[in-house]
Amino acid sequence: MASPEDDLFRRSKPNPYRSRVPHLKSIVLLAAFAATAVTAQPLLTPADVQVLVLEQNPAVSVAQFEAEIAETDAALGTAGFLPSFQLRAIQRRQPLFRAGFDGIAFRSTFDATANASVTIFEGLSRVARYRRLQALADAAGFEAEATREAILADALVAYFDVARQQEQIEALQEAVQLSEERLRIASDRESFGASSELEVRRALVDLNADRAGLLRQQNLLAGTKALLARLIGRPDMDFAVIDTVLVDTTLQITPLLADALADAPDLLAAQSGVDAADQAETAVQRELWPRVDLTAGYVFDGISEPLGFDQGQVAGLNYGLTATFNVFNGFDRRRRTQTAQLRQAQARARQEQTELAVVTALESTYAIYERSLALVRLELENVEAANQNVRVAFERFRLGVSTSLELREVQRALTAARSRLAVTLFEAKQAEVDLLTLSSRLL
């Protein structure tokens, strides 16, 4: 016989009275409607959720675009490594008024210039700027990965929340079935004079209460499914989820913590932020060195004067070296150095803050994970005991040796036990998803 621990990760669906209790017509119609609604919906699996989130969620796309923009900016040309080349051409017409000539004549001038410039030396500040751009691109990539993991975790939690609420709805549906059968038996007894009208009214009140609870839970389920549909980028999609929730019981705190410190995208992004701040400070410091540029150009000037005076053209090649040393700039470099140093300290403090947050969150989540697994074992035992109590109580009520209050009490206990089991399974699965997210194992 399987122990409760063997079924720890399976959301069981006990229905001890289904084979004993005859279904009323209304119950049959309700069950048929529910079956039709489920079979008409496509089955959505956790693997489908991951694919849809990564492909359809707009926030994931925005984060990916940000990473691609940062990667595009991390180029040699942006850092100033590549030479510059310029072409300029000017055509002018100037009206001329000369004594002894009638009308207006125009002098035409055409100037063309080609200039090329390349920086030979500038204290290696371009290297620091390029490395800073690369660090910023890495940080944007890690932030995009963190966004993907966070949204995927939210979607998976919403997915298993749908499974939890579906289990609670099934428990409430079975409670309605039992209440309907209880009302039928009470009505039969009242017609034979073996029971009072008060017993019938009490059974009817309890039945309506169960129906109201079922409707409220169905409303909550609709809201959770709408949230999940939004997270997967398919708000128009209707779906069904799996009816078995599996929780991994093999997670250990030590490897999870090691993976988090090594691969967590939030920590990697913070480290890249530190690298970018270091390179920014280095780039400012290297501005103390002189800058040497190699320049070359070609100039063409052509003049056309229709009155017959001074016609000709000038063309020539020029080249040279330009050395620039900034002697004084109003202490702007000192100000930017101080700002860069402050940003270095800020980036390191942010890295420490992120590491502390990740470690604290992982340890607290693991404690929740362990307690949830222990609660699942307890609730499995409670559900099994409540199932036995309902079997006995219903049989006693059918034989007329117990009251409806006794049957109602054990019925509530079973519904509550199944609801608590669904909640604790969901909490254990949510803790598992959070642990995988914090340790960068989710993707």
Short mmCIF file of C-alpha atoms in Angstrom, two decimals:
data_model
loop_
_atom_site.label_atom_id
_atom_site.label_comp_id
_atom_site.label_asym_id
_atom_site.label_seq_id
_atom_site.Cartn_x
_atom_site.Cartn_y
_atom_site.Cartn_z
CA MET A 1 0.00 0.00 0.00
CA ALA A 2 1.38 3.42 -0.93
CA SER A 3 2.26 5.68 1.99
CA PRO A 4 1.15 9.35 2.19
CA GLU A 5 4.72 10.34 1.37
CA ASP A 6 4.52 8.45 -1.94
CA ASP A 7 1.69 10.73 -3.02
CA LEU A 8 3.27 13.91 -1.69
CA PHE A 9 3.49 15.60 -5.05
CA ARG A 10 0.22 14.43 -6.54
CA ARG A 11 -2.92 16.38 -5.96
CA SER A 12 -5.24 13.52 -5.14
CA LYS A 13 -8.95 13.70 -5.94
CA PRO A 14 -10.70 11.50 -3.36
CA ASN A 15 -14.42 11.04 -3.86
CA PRO A 16 -15.46 8.35 -1.38
CA TYR A 17 -19.19 8.75 -1.79
CA ARG A 18 -19.45 8.96 -5.55
CA SER A 19 -20.01 5.21 -5.94
CA ARG A 20 -22.48 5.09 -3.05
CA VAL A 21 -24.56 8.25 -3.57
CA PRO A 22 -27.00 8.28 -6.50
CA HIS A 23 -26.73 11.46 -8.57
CA LEU A 24 -29.68 13.77 -8.90
CA LYS A 25 -30.63 15.12 -12.31
CA SER A 26 -29.25 18.54 -11.45
CA ILE A 27 -25.95 16.97 -10.40
CA VAL A 28 -25.70 15.04 -13.65
CA LEU A 29 -26.33 18.19 -15.65
CA LEU A 30 -23.72 20.09 -13.66
CA ALA A 31 -21.13 17.37 -14.17
CA ALA A 32 -21.88 17.14 -17.88
CA PHE A 33 -21.50 20.89 -18.28
CA ALA A 34 -18.19 20.89 -16.42
CA ALA A 35 -16.85 18.01 -18.51
CA THR A 36 -17.83 19.75 -21.71
CA ALA A 37 -16.15 22.98 -20.62
CA VAL A 38 -12.90 21.20 -19.79
CA THR A 39 -12.67 19.04 -22.90
CA ALA A 40 -13.36 22.03 -25.15
CA GLN A 41 -10.26 23.82 -23.82
CA PRO A 42 -6.74 23.08 -25.03
CA LEU A 43 -4.39 21.71 -22.38
CA LEU A 44 -1.68 24.16 -21.34
CA THR A 45 1.45 22.60 -19.81
CA PRO A 46 4.24 24.33 -17.83
CA ALA A 47 6.52 23.87 -20.84
CA ASP A 48 3.95 25.70 -22.99
CA VAL A 49 3.89 28.51 -20.44
CA GLN A 50 7.65 28.94 -20.71
CA VAL A 51 7.56 29.07 -24.51
CA LEU A 52 4.66 31.53 -24.61
CA VAL A 53 6.18 33.83 -21.99
CA LEU A 54 9.50 34.07 -23.81
CA GLU A 55 7.84 34.59 -27.19
CA GLN A 56 4.65 36.55 -26.45
CA ASN A 57 5.10 38.60 -23.27
CA PRO A 58 5.63 42.31 -24.17
CA ALA A 59 7.76 43.04 -21.09
CA VAL A 60 10.19 40.30 -22.11
CA SER A 61 10.43 41.82 -25.59
CA VAL A 62 11.09 45.29 -24.15
CA ALA A 63 13.91 43.97 -21.95
CA GLN A 64 15.40 42.10 -24.91
CA PHE A 65 15.34 45.24 -27.04
CA GLU A 66 17.13 47.16 -24.28
CA ALA A 67 19.84 44.51 -24.22
CA GLU A 68 20.22 44.63 -28.01
CA ILE A 69 20.46 48.44 -27.95
CA ALA A 70 23.23 48.29 -25.35
CA GLU A 71 25.02 45.61 -27.39
CA THR A 72 24.82 47.79 -30.49
CA ASP A 73 26.26 50.77 -28.60
CA ALA A 74 29.26 48.72 -27.45
CA ALA A 75 31.15 49.32 -30.70
CA LEU A 76 34.65 50.48 -31.58
CA GLY A 77 33.28 53.51 -33.36
CA THR A 78 31.30 54.60 -30.30
CA ALA A 79 34.47 54.45 -28.20
CA GLY A 80 36.38 56.57 -30.77
CA PHE A 81 38.71 53.96 -32.27
CA LEU A 82 37.73 54.44 -35.91
CA PRO A 83 38.93 57.35 -38.06
CA SER A 84 36.62 60.10 -39.22
CA PHE A 85 36.26 61.22 -42.85
CA GLN A 86 34.40 64.28 -44.09
CA LEU A 87 33.52 65.64 -47.53
CA ARG A 88 32.29 69.18 -48.09
CA ALA A 89 31.37 70.98 -51.33
CA ILE A 90 30.14 74.59 -51.69
CA GLN A 91 28.83 76.27 -54.87
CA ARG A 92 28.42 80.08 -54.75
CA ARG A 93 27.13 82.65 -57.22
CA GLN A 94 27.92 86.31 -56.58
CA PRO A 95 26.31 89.15 -58.65
CA LEU A 96 28.80 91.64 -60.12
CA PHE A 97 28.14 95.26 -61.09
CA ARG A 98 30.91 96.84 -63.17
CA ALA A 99 31.09 100.37 -64.57
CA GLY A 100 30.68 100.44 -68.31
CA PHE A 101 28.85 97.15 -68.51
CA ASP A 102 25.15 96.79 -68.90
CA GLY A 103 23.20 94.19 -66.89
CA ILE A 104 24.30 91.87 -64.11
CA ALA A 105 27.00 89.23 -64.33
CA PHE A 106 27.65 86.44 -61.86
CA ARG A 107 30.89 85.12 -60.46
CA SER A 108 30.80 81.34 -59.77
CA THR A 109 32.91 79.80 -57.02
CA PHE A 110 33.21 76.11 -56.27
CA ASP A 111 35.00 74.83 -53.15
CA ALA A 112 35.53 71.13 -52.31
CA THR A 113 37.27 69.77 -49.22
CA ALA A 114 38.07 66.23 -48.09
CA ASN A 115 39.41 65.73 -44.56
CA ALA A 116 40.39 62.56 -42.69
CA SER A 117 41.45 62.34 -39.06
CA VAL A 118 42.55 59.50 -36.82
CA THR A 119 43.60 59.62 -33.18
CA ILE A 120 47.00 58.02 -32.65
CA PHE A 121 47.30 58.42 -28.89
CA GLU A 122 45.09 59.73 -26.11
CA GLY A 123 46.29 57.97 -22.99
CA LEU A 124 44.28 54.78 -23.73
CA SER A 125 41.05 56.43 -22.62
CA ARG A 126 39.34 54.89 -25.64
CA VAL A 127 40.15 51.43 -24.27
CA ALA A 128 38.48 52.33 -20.97
CA ARG A 129 35.44 53.76 -22.75
CA TYR A 130 35.09 50.65 -24.89
CA ARG A 131 35.36 48.35 -21.87
CA ARG A 132 32.76 50.48 -20.08
CA LEU A 133 30.38 50.09 -23.02
CA GLN A 134 30.94 46.33 -22.99
CA ALA A 135 30.23 46.21 -19.25
CA LEU A 136 27.02 48.18 -19.75
CA ALA A 137 25.98 45.78 -22.52
CA ASP A 138 26.66 42.82 -20.23
CA ALA A 139 24.61 44.45 -17.48
CA ALA A 140 21.71 45.03 -19.87
CA GLY A 141 21.86 41.40 -20.96
CA PHE A 142 21.80 40.15 -17.37
CA GLU A 143 18.93 42.50 -16.54
CA ALA A 144 16.99 41.16 -19.52
CA GLU A 145 17.61 37.61 -18.29
CA ALA A 146 16.43 38.58 -14.80
CA THR A 147 13.29 40.08 -16.31
CA ARG A 148 12.61 36.89 -18.29
CA GLU A 149 13.07 34.72 -15.20
CA ALA A 150 10.89 36.96 -13.01
CA ILE A 151 8.02 37.04 -15.51
CA LEU A 152 8.30 33.31 -16.15
CA ALA A 153 8.21 32.67 -12.39
CA ASP A 154 5.08 34.82 -12.07
CA ALA A 155 3.46 32.92 -14.94
CA LEU A 156 4.30 29.52 -13.45
CA VAL A 157 3.01 30.56 -10.04
CA ALA A 158 -0.22 31.75 -11.67
CA TYR A 159 -0.39 28.44 -13.57
CA PHE A 160 -0.16 26.34 -10.42
CA ASP A 161 -2.56 28.71 -8.68
CA VAL A 162 -5.09 27.84 -11.39
CA ALA A 163 -4.46 24.16 -10.65
CA ARG A 164 -4.97 24.82 -6.93
CA GLN A 165 -8.24 26.63 -7.47
CA GLN A 166 -9.48 23.92 -9.82
CA GLU A 167 -8.87 21.36 -7.07
CA GLN A 168 -10.77 23.53 -4.60
CA ILE A 169 -13.61 23.87 -7.09
CA GLU A 170 -13.79 20.10 -7.47
CA ALA A 171 -13.93 19.72 -3.68
CA LEU A 172 -16.74 22.28 -3.54
CA GLN A 173 -18.59 20.56 -6.38
CA GLU A 174 -18.48 17.27 -4.50
CA ALA A 175 -19.67 19.07 -1.38
CA VAL A 176 -22.64 20.36 -3.40
CA GLN A 177 -23.37 16.84 -4.57
CA LEU A 178 -23.36 15.54 -1.01
CA SER A 179 -25.59 18.41 0.14
CA GLU A 180 -28.04 17.69 -2.66
CA GLU A 181 -28.20 14.04 -1.68
CA ARG A 182 -28.63 15.03 1.94
CA LEU A 183 -31.56 17.28 0.96
CA ARG A 184 -33.13 14.45 -1.03
CA ILE A 185 -32.91 12.03 1.90
CA ALA A 186 -34.28 14.66 4.32
CA SER A 187 -37.20 15.34 1.94
CA ASP A 188 -37.98 11.62 1.68
CA ARG A 189 -37.92 11.27 5.45
CA GLU A 190 -40.17 14.29 5.88
CA SER A 191 -42.69 12.82 3.43
CA PHE A 192 -42.73 9.57 5.45
CA GLY A 193 -43.10 11.45 8.73
CA ALA A 194 -39.68 10.35 9.96
CA SER A 195 -38.20 13.85 9.91
CA SER A 196 -39.31 17.44 10.44
CA GLU A 197 -39.59 20.30 7.99
CA LEU A 198 -36.81 22.05 9.94
CA GLU A 199 -34.41 19.31 8.88
CA VAL A 200 -35.32 19.89 5.22
CA ARG A 201 -34.88 23.64 5.48
CA ARG A 202 -31.56 23.22 7.22
CA ALA A 203 -30.35 20.94 4.43
CA LEU A 204 -31.53 23.47 1.83
CA VAL A 205 -29.69 26.33 3.57
CA ASP A 206 -26.48 24.30 3.66
CA LEU A 207 -26.88 23.37 -0.01
CA ASN A 208 -27.27 27.03 -1.01
CA ALA A 209 -24.23 27.94 1.08
CA ASP A 210 -22.17 25.32 -0.76
CA ARG A 211 -23.40 26.57 -4.13
CA ALA A 212 -22.51 30.15 -3.21
CA GLY A 213 -19.02 29.10 -2.16
CA LEU A 214 -18.62 27.26 -5.45
CA LEU A 215 -19.63 30.34 -7.44
CA ARG A 216 -17.22 32.57 -5.51
CA GLN A 217 -14.37 30.14 -6.13
CA GLN A 218 -15.22 30.01 -9.84
CA ASN A 219 -15.01 33.82 -9.96
CA LEU A 220 -11.56 33.70 -8.35
CA LEU A 221 -10.49 31.07 -10.86
CA ALA A 222 -11.60 33.25 -13.76
CA GLY A 223 -9.48 36.13 -12.44
CA THR A 224 -6.40 33.96 -12.01
CA LYS A 225 -6.76 32.51 -15.50
CA ALA A 226 -7.04 36.04 -16.90
CA LEU A 227 -3.78 36.95 -15.11
CA LEU A 228 -2.04 33.90 -16.53
CA ALA A 229 -3.36 34.64 -20.04
CA ARG A 230 -1.94 38.16 -19.79
CA LEU A 231 1.45 36.91 -18.62
CA ILE A 232 1.73 34.46 -21.53
CA GLY A 233 0.72 37.21 -23.95
CA ARG A 234 -2.50 35.48 -25.02
CA PRO A 235 -5.41 37.34 -23.36
CA ASP A 236 -7.89 35.77 -25.80
CA MET A 237 -6.81 32.20 -25.05
CA ASP A 238 -8.94 29.78 -23.04
CA PHE A 239 -7.19 26.74 -21.65
CA ALA A 240 -7.11 23.93 -19.12
CA VAL A 241 -4.16 23.06 -16.89
CA ILE A 242 -2.75 19.75 -15.73
CA ASP A 243 -4.55 18.02 -12.85
CA THR A 244 -1.38 16.73 -11.16
CA VAL A 245 1.11 19.01 -9.41
CA LEU A 246 4.59 17.57 -8.88
CA VAL A 247 6.96 19.16 -6.36
CA ASP A 248 10.67 18.44 -6.34
CA THR A 249 11.71 17.32 -2.83
CA THR A 250 15.42 17.00 -3.65
CA LEU A 251 16.35 20.70 -3.48
CA GLN A 252 19.21 21.44 -1.08
CA ILE A 253 20.21 24.84 0.28
CA THR A 254 23.98 24.54 -0.27
CA PRO A 255 24.02 23.96 -4.09
CA LEU A 256 21.18 26.42 -4.51
CA LEU A 257 23.17 29.10 -2.72
CA ALA A 258 26.32 28.31 -4.72
CA ASP A 259 24.41 28.60 -8.01
CA ALA A 260 22.80 31.85 -6.90
CA LEU A 261 26.13 33.49 -6.03
CA ALA A 262 27.68 32.29 -9.30
CA ASP A 263 24.91 32.69 -11.86
CA ALA A 264 22.08 34.86 -10.53
CA PRO A 265 21.49 37.53 -13.22
CA ASP A 266 20.84 40.24 -10.64
CA LEU A 267 24.26 39.66 -9.09
CA LEU A 268 25.96 39.47 -12.50
CA ALA A 269 24.29 42.72 -13.53
CA ALA A 270 25.50 44.39 -10.32
CA GLN A 271 29.05 43.15 -10.98
CA SER A 272 28.90 44.51 -14.52
CA GLY A 273 27.77 47.83 -13.05
CA VAL A 274 30.89 47.86 -10.86
CA ASP A 275 33.09 47.15 -13.90
CA ALA A 276 31.43 49.95 -15.87
CA ALA A 277 31.98 52.42 -13.01
CA ASP A 278 35.64 51.40 -12.76
CA GLN A 279 36.21 51.94 -16.47
CA ALA A 280 34.41 55.30 -16.38
CA GLU A 281 36.75 56.52 -13.65
CA THR A 282 39.77 55.21 -15.61
CA ALA A 283 38.64 57.04 -18.77
CA VAL A 284 38.45 60.36 -16.89
CA GLN A 285 41.87 59.87 -15.30
CA ARG A 286 43.49 59.17 -18.68
CA GLU A 287 42.33 62.51 -20.01
CA LEU A 288 45.43 63.92 -18.26
CA TRP A 289 47.50 62.57 -21.15
CA PRO A 290 47.90 64.63 -24.34
CA ARG A 291 45.95 63.72 -27.46
CA VAL A 292 47.72 63.26 -30.81
CA ASP A 293 45.74 63.21 -34.08
CA LEU A 294 46.91 62.52 -37.60
CA THR A 295 45.04 64.61 -40.17
CA ALA A 296 45.06 64.69 -43.96
CA GLY A 297 42.99 66.66 -46.44
CA TYR A 298 42.54 67.77 -50.00
CA VAL A 299 41.22 71.21 -51.03
CA PHE A 300 39.95 72.35 -54.44
CA ASP A 301 38.90 75.95 -55.18
CA GLY A 302 37.60 76.92 -58.62
CA ILE A 303 36.60 80.47 -59.75
CA SER A 304 34.74 81.36 -62.91
CA GLU A 305 34.27 85.10 -63.66
CA PRO A 306 32.34 85.87 -66.84
CA LEU A 307 33.73 89.41 -67.21
CA GLY A 308 37.15 88.11 -68.14
CA PHE A 309 39.03 88.98 -64.97
CA ASP A 310 40.99 86.58 -62.71
CA GLN A 311 39.99 83.10 -63.71
CA GLY A 312 41.73 80.07 -62.17
CA GLN A 313 41.62 77.26 -59.68
CA VAL A 314 43.59 76.12 -56.65
CA ALA A 315 44.03 72.51 -55.48
CA GLY A 316 46.29 70.94 -52.91
CA LEU A 317 46.94 68.14 -50.45
CA ASN A 318 47.66 68.84 -46.77
CA TYR A 319 48.52 66.62 -43.83
CA GLY A 320 49.98 66.89 -40.38
CA LEU A 321 49.96 65.97 -36.72
CA THR A 322 47.93 67.75 -34.06
CA ALA A 323 48.83 67.53 -30.38
CA THR A 324 46.32 68.77 -27.83
CA PHE A 325 46.87 69.09 -24.10
CA ASN A 326 44.13 70.45 -21.88
CA VAL A 327 45.94 72.65 -19.38
CA PHE A 328 42.94 73.97 -17.47
CA ASN A 329 39.20 73.47 -17.93
CA GLY A 330 37.72 75.08 -14.89
CA PHE A 331 38.26 72.01 -12.65
CA ASP A 332 35.73 70.09 -14.73
CA ARG A 333 37.96 67.02 -14.93
CA ARG A 334 38.42 67.01 -11.17
CA ARG A 335 34.66 67.24 -10.71
CA ARG A 336 34.04 64.37 -13.13
CA THR A 337 36.73 62.30 -11.38
CA GLN A 338 35.03 62.78 -8.03
CA THR A 339 31.67 61.89 -9.55
CA ALA A 340 33.14 58.75 -11.13
CA GLN A 341 34.65 57.70 -7.81
CA LEU A 342 31.31 58.21 -6.06
CA ARG A 343 29.63 56.07 -8.71
CA GLN A 344 32.25 53.38 -8.09
CA ALA A 345 31.40 53.33 -4.40
CA GLN A 346 27.70 53.34 -5.21
CA ALA A 347 28.05 50.42 -7.62
CA ARG A 348 29.95 48.36 -5.04
CA ALA A 349 27.36 49.15 -2.38
CA ARG A 350 24.60 48.12 -4.80
CA GLN A 351 26.45 44.86 -5.48
CA GLU A 352 26.66 44.10 -1.75
CA GLN A 353 23.00 45.01 -1.33
CA THR A 354 21.97 42.70 -4.18
CA GLU A 355 24.05 39.82 -2.85
CA LEU A 356 22.57 40.22 0.63
CA ALA A 357 19.04 40.36 -0.81
CA VAL A 358 19.57 37.21 -2.90
CA VAL A 359 21.06 35.21 -0.02
CA THR A 360 18.38 36.33 2.45
CA ALA A 361 15.55 35.63 0.01
CA LEU A 362 16.92 32.19 -0.84
CA GLU A 363 17.36 31.15 2.80
CA SER A 364 13.90 32.37 3.84
CA THR A 365 12.27 30.76 0.79
CA TYR A 366 14.00 27.46 1.50
CA ALA A 367 12.62 27.52 5.04
CA ILE A 368 9.13 28.04 3.60
CA TYR A 369 9.79 25.17 1.17
CA GLU A 370 10.70 22.75 3.97
CA ARG A 371 7.72 23.73 6.13
CA SER A 372 5.38 23.41 3.15
CA LEU A 373 6.55 19.86 2.47
CA ALA A 374 5.91 18.95 6.11
CA LEU A 375 2.45 20.53 5.93
CA VAL A 376 1.62 18.53 2.80
CA ARG A 377 2.34 15.30 4.66
CA LEU A 378 0.04 16.33 7.49
CA GLU A 379 -2.75 17.43 5.17
CA LEU A 380 -2.57 14.16 3.24
CA GLU A 381 -3.23 12.32 6.48
CA ASN A 382 -6.07 14.72 7.31
CA VAL A 383 -7.72 14.18 3.92
CA GLU A 384 -7.54 10.43 4.30
CA ALA A 385 -9.10 10.61 7.76
CA ALA A 386 -11.78 13.02 6.56
CA ASN A 387 -12.64 10.66 3.70
CA GLN A 388 -13.22 7.83 6.15
CA ASN A 389 -15.35 10.06 8.38
CA VAL A 390 -17.58 11.06 5.45
CA ARG A 391 -18.12 7.44 4.46
CA VAL A 392 -19.18 6.49 7.98
CA ALA A 393 -21.27 9.61 8.62
CA PHE A 394 -23.15 9.37 5.34
CA GLU A 395 -23.97 5.72 5.91
CA ARG A 396 -25.18 6.51 9.45
CA PHE A 397 -27.30 9.37 8.12
CA ARG A 398 -28.78 7.17 5.40
CA LEU A 399 -29.74 4.58 8.02
CA GLY A 400 -31.24 7.27 10.25
CA VAL A 401 -28.92 6.76 13.23
CA SER A 402 -27.26 10.21 13.00
CA THR A 403 -28.41 13.76 12.45
CA SER A 404 -27.79 16.06 9.54
CA LEU A 405 -25.64 18.26 11.79
CA GLU A 406 -23.20 15.40 12.24
CA LEU A 407 -23.08 14.79 8.50
CA ARG A 408 -22.65 18.51 7.83
CA GLU A 409 -19.74 18.71 10.25
CA VAL A 410 -17.77 15.89 8.65
CA GLN A 411 -18.62 17.24 5.21
CA ARG A 412 -17.15 20.63 6.13
CA ALA A 413 -14.10 18.92 7.57
CA LEU A 414 -13.48 17.05 4.30
CA THR A 415 -13.92 20.17 2.16
CA ALA A 416 -11.62 22.15 4.44
CA ALA A 417 -8.99 19.38 4.45
CA ARG A 418 -8.96 19.12 0.67
CA SER A 419 -8.75 22.90 0.37
CA ARG A 420 -5.84 23.03 2.82
CA LEU A 421 -4.07 20.25 0.93
CA ALA A 422 -4.44 22.14 -2.34
CA VAL A 423 -3.13 25.33 -0.70
CA THR A 424 -0.12 23.65 0.90
CA LEU A 425 0.78 21.89 -2.36
CA PHE A 426 0.57 25.23 -4.14
CA GLU A 427 2.74 26.90 -1.48
CA ALA A 428 5.34 24.14 -1.80
CA LYS A 429 5.36 24.49 -5.59
CA GLN A 430 5.55 28.27 -5.34
CA ALA A 431 8.55 27.97 -3.01
CA GLU A 432 10.18 25.57 -5.48
CA VAL A 433 9.69 28.03 -8.35
CA ASP A 434 11.09 30.87 -6.25
CA LEU A 435 14.15 28.81 -5.31
CA LEU A 436 14.81 27.92 -8.94
CA THR A 437 14.44 31.58 -9.90
CA LEU A 438 16.81 32.83 -7.19
CA SER A 439 19.43 30.20 -8.12
CA SER A 440 19.07 30.91 -11.86
CA ARG A 441 17.88 27.36 -12.57
CA LEU A 442 14.45 28.25 -13.92
CA LEU A 443 15.48 28.79 -17.55
#
